Short mmCIF file of C-alpha atoms in Angstrom, two decimals:
data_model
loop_
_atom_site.label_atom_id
_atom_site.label_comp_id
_atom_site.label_asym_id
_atom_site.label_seq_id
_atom_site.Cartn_x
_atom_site.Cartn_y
_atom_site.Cartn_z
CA UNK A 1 18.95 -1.61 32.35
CA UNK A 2 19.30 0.58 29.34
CA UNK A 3 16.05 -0.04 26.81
CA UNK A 4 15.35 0.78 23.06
CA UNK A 5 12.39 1.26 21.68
CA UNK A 6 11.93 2.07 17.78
CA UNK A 7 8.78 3.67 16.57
CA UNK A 8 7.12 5.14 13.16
CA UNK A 9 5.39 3.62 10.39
CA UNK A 10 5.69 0.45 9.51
CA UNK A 11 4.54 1.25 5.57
CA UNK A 12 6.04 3.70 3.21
CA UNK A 13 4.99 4.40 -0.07
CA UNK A 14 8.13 4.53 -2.68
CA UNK A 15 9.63 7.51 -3.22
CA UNK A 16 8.60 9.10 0.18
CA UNK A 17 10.35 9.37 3.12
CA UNK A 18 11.03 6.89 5.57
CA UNK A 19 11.01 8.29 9.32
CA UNK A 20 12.16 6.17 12.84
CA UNK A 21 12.15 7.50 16.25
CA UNK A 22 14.29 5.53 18.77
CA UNK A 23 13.45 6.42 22.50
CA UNK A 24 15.93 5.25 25.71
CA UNK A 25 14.99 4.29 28.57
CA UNK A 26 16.53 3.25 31.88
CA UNK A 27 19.69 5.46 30.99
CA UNK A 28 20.41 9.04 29.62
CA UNK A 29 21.22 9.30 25.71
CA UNK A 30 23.66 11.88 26.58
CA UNK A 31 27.77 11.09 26.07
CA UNK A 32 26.99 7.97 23.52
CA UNK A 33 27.11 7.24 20.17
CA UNK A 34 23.63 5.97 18.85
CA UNK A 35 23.17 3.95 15.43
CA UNK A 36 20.92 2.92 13.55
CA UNK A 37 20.91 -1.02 11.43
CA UNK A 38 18.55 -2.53 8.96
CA UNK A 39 18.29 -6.30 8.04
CA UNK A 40 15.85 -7.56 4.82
CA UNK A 41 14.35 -10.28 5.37
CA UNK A 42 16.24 -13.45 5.47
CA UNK A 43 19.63 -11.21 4.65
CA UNK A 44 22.41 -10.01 6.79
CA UNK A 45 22.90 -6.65 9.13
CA UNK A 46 23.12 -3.11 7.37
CA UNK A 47 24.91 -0.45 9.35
CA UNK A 48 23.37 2.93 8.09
CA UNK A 49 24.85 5.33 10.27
CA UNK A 50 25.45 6.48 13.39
CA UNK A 51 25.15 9.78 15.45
CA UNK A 52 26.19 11.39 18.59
CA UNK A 53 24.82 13.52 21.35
CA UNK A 54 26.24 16.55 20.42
CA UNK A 55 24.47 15.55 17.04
CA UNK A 56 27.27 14.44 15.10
CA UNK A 57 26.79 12.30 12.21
CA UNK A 58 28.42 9.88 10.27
CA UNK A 59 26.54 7.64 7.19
CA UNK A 60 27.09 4.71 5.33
CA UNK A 61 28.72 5.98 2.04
CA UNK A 62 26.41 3.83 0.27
CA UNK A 63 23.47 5.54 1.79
CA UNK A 64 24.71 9.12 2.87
CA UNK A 65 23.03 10.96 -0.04
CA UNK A 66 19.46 10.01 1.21
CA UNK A 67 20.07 9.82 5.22
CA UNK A 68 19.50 11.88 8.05
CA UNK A 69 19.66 11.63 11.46
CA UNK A 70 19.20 13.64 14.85
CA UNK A 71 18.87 13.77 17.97
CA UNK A 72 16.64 15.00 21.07
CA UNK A 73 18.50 14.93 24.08
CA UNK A 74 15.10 16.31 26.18
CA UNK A 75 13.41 13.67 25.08
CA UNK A 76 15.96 10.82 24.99
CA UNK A 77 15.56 9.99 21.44
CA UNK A 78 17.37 10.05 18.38
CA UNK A 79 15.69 10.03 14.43
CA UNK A 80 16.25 8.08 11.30
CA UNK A 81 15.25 9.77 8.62
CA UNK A 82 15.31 8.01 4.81
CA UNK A 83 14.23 9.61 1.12
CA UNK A 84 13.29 8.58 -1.68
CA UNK A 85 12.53 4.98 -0.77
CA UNK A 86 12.34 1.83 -2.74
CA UNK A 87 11.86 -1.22 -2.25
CA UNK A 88 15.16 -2.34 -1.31
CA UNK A 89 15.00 -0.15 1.69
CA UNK A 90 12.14 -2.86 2.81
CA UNK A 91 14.06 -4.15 6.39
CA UNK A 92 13.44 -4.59 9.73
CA UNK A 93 15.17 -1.11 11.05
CA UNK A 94 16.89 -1.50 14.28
CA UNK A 95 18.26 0.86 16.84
CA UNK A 96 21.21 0.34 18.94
CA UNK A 97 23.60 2.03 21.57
CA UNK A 98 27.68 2.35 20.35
CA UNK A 99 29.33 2.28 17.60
CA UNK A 100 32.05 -0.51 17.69
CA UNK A 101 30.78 -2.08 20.77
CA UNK A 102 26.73 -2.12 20.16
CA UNK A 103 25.58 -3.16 23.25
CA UNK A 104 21.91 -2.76 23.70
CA UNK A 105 19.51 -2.61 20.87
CA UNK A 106 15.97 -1.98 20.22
CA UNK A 107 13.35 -5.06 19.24
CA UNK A 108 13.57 -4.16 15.60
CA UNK A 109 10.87 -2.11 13.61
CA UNK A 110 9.83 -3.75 10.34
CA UNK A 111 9.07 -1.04 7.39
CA UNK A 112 7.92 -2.32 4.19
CA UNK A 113 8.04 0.12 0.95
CA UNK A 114 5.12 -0.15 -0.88
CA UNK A 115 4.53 0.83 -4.70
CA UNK B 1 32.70 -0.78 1.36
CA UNK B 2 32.32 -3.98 1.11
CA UNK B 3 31.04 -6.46 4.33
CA UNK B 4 33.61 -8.75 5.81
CA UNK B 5 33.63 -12.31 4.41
CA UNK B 6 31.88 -15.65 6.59
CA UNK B 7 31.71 -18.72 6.10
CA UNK B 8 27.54 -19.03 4.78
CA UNK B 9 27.14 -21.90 7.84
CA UNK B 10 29.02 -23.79 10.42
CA UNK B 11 27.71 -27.07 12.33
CA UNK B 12 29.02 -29.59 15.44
CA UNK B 13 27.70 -31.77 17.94
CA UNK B 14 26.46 -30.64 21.21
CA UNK B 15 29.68 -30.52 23.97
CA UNK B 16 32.03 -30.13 20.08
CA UNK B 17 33.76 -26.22 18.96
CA UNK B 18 33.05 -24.50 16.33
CA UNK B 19 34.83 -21.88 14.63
CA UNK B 20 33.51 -18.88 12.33
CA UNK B 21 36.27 -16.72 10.57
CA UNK B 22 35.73 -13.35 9.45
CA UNK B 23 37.68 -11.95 6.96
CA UNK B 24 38.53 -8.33 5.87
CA UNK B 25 41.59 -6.10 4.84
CA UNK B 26 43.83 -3.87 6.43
CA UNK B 27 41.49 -0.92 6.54
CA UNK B 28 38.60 -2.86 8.78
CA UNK B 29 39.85 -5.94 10.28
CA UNK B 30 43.36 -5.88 10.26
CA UNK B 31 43.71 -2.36 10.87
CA UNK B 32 42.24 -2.15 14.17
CA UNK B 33 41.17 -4.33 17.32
CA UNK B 34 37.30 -3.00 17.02
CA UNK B 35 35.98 -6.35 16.29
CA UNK B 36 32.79 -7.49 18.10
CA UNK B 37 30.54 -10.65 16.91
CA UNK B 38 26.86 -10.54 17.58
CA UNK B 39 24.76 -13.07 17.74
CA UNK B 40 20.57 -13.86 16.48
CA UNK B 41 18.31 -15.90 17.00
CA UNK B 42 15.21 -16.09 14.50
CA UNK B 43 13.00 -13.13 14.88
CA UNK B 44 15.14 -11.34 17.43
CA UNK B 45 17.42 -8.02 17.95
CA UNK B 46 21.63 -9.09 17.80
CA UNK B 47 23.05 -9.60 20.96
CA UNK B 48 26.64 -8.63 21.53
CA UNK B 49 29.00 -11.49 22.66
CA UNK B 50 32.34 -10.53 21.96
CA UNK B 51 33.88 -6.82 21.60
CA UNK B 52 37.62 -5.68 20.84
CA UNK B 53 38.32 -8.80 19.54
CA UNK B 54 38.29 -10.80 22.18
CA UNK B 55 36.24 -9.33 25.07
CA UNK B 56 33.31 -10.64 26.72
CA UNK B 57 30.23 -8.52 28.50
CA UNK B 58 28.96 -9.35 31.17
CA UNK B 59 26.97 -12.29 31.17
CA UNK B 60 27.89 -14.03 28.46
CA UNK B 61 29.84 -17.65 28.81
CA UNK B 62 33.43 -18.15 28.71
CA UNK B 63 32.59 -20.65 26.07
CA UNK B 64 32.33 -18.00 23.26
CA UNK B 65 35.91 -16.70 22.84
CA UNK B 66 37.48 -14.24 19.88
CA UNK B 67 40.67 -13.67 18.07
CA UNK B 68 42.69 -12.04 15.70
CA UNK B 69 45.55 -13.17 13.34
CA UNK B 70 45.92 -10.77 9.99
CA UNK B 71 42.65 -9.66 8.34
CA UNK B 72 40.78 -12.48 10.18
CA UNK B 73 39.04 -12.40 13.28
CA UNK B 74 37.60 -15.58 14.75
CA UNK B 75 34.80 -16.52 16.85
CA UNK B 76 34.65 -19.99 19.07
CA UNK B 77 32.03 -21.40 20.56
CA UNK B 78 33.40 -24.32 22.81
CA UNK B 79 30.85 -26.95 24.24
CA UNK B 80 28.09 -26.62 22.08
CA UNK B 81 24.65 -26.26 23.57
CA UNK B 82 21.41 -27.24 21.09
CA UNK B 83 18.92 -24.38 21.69
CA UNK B 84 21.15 -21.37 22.57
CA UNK B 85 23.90 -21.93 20.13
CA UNK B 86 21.74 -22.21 17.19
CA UNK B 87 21.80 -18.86 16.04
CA UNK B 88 23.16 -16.45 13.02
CA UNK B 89 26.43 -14.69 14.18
CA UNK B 90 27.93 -12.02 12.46
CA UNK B 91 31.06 -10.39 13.23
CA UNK B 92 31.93 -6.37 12.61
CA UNK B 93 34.51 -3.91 12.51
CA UNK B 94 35.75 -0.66 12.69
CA UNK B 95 36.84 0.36 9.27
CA UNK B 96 37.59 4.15 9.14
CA UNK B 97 36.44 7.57 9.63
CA UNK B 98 34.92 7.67 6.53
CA UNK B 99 32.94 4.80 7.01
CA UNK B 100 32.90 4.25 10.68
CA UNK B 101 31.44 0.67 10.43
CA UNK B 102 30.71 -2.41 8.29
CA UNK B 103 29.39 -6.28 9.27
CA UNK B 104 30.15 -9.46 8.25
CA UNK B 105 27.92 -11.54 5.53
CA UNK B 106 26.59 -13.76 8.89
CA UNK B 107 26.93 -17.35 9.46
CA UNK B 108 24.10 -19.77 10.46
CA UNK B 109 25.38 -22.35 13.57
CA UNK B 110 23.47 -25.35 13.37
CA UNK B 111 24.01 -28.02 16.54
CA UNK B 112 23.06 -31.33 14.63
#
């Protein structure tokens, strides 16, 4: 059974950078798409962006200019990484496997942006 | 892009249906059959229960069923059950190469 596991800080000051690790287990990353999805609290699902093994990328238009992400295939993990943070990017950040069809995802890492 | 349109809630009695739309336009929902509905409970990941409109994985019940008509996809849950129904769903959809993928605004189920 294919497992996600998010990991980084879960506090940020604003206007730094926001980083996320997401390692898999019980399955390789290779030949996927991997994405990454944020949720405020007591608000809806955000898709941010998604990347591929062969480190492919594509963002949410609405976040592009301050995302980037990558991947370690030796290590079975793929990155999130975030500038210039505010407040509003305050979410529980989750990682998931697919694209269209996300069928396993991580238990959720909640980052709050502090002033 | 804008996320695809629910209903803010949706209720029934256990054993009843209920039925969350999900609207969008041509270039997300109606322009493709990449639909998929997630479901989650408070304080938990999404769970996928429906993909390409009307697929289910393994393991979830035949009583959760999906379709299509237009913009709107639709999600059924048929013989309501009081603690795993209760949930937040929220649909998604494939909506382009330039923006590969957007969700719905989520709907809360409540079994009364």
């Amino acid at each position: 059974q294919v497992q996600l596991q998010e990991s980084g800080p879960g506090l940020v000051k604003s206007s730094e950078t926001l980083s996320l690790i997401c390692t898999v287990s019980g399955g390789s990353i290779r030949n996927y798409y991997w994405s990454w999805i944020r949720q405020p609290a007591g608000k809806g699902l955000e898709w941010i962006g998604r990347i591929y093994t062969s480190g492919s990328t594509n963002y949410n238009p609405s976040l592009k200019s301050r995302v980037t992400m990558s991947v370690d295939t030796s290590k079975n993990q793929f990155s999130l990484r975030l500038t210039s943070v505010t407040a509003a990017d305050t979410a529980v950040y989750y990682c998931a496997r697919g694209v269209y069809v996300m069928d396993f995802w991580g238990q959720g890492t909640t980052v709050t942006v502090s002033s | 892009q804008s996320a695809l349109t629910q209903p803010p809630s949706a209720s029934g009695s256990p054993g009843q249906s209920v039925t969350i739309s999900c609207t969008g336009t041509s270039s997300d929902v109606g322009g493709y059959g990449y639909v998929s509905w997630y479901q989650q409970h408070p304080g938990k990941a999404p769970k996928l229960m429906i993909y390409e409109v009307s697929k289910r994985p393994s393991g979830v019940p035949d009583r959760f069923s999906g379709s299509k008509s237009g913009n709107t996809a639709s999600l059924t849950v048929s013989g309501l059950q009081q603690a795993d129904d209760e949930a937040d769903y929220y649909c998604g959809s494939y909506a382009g190469s330039n923006n590969p993928y957007v969700f719905g605004t989520g709907t809360k189920v409540t079994v009364l």
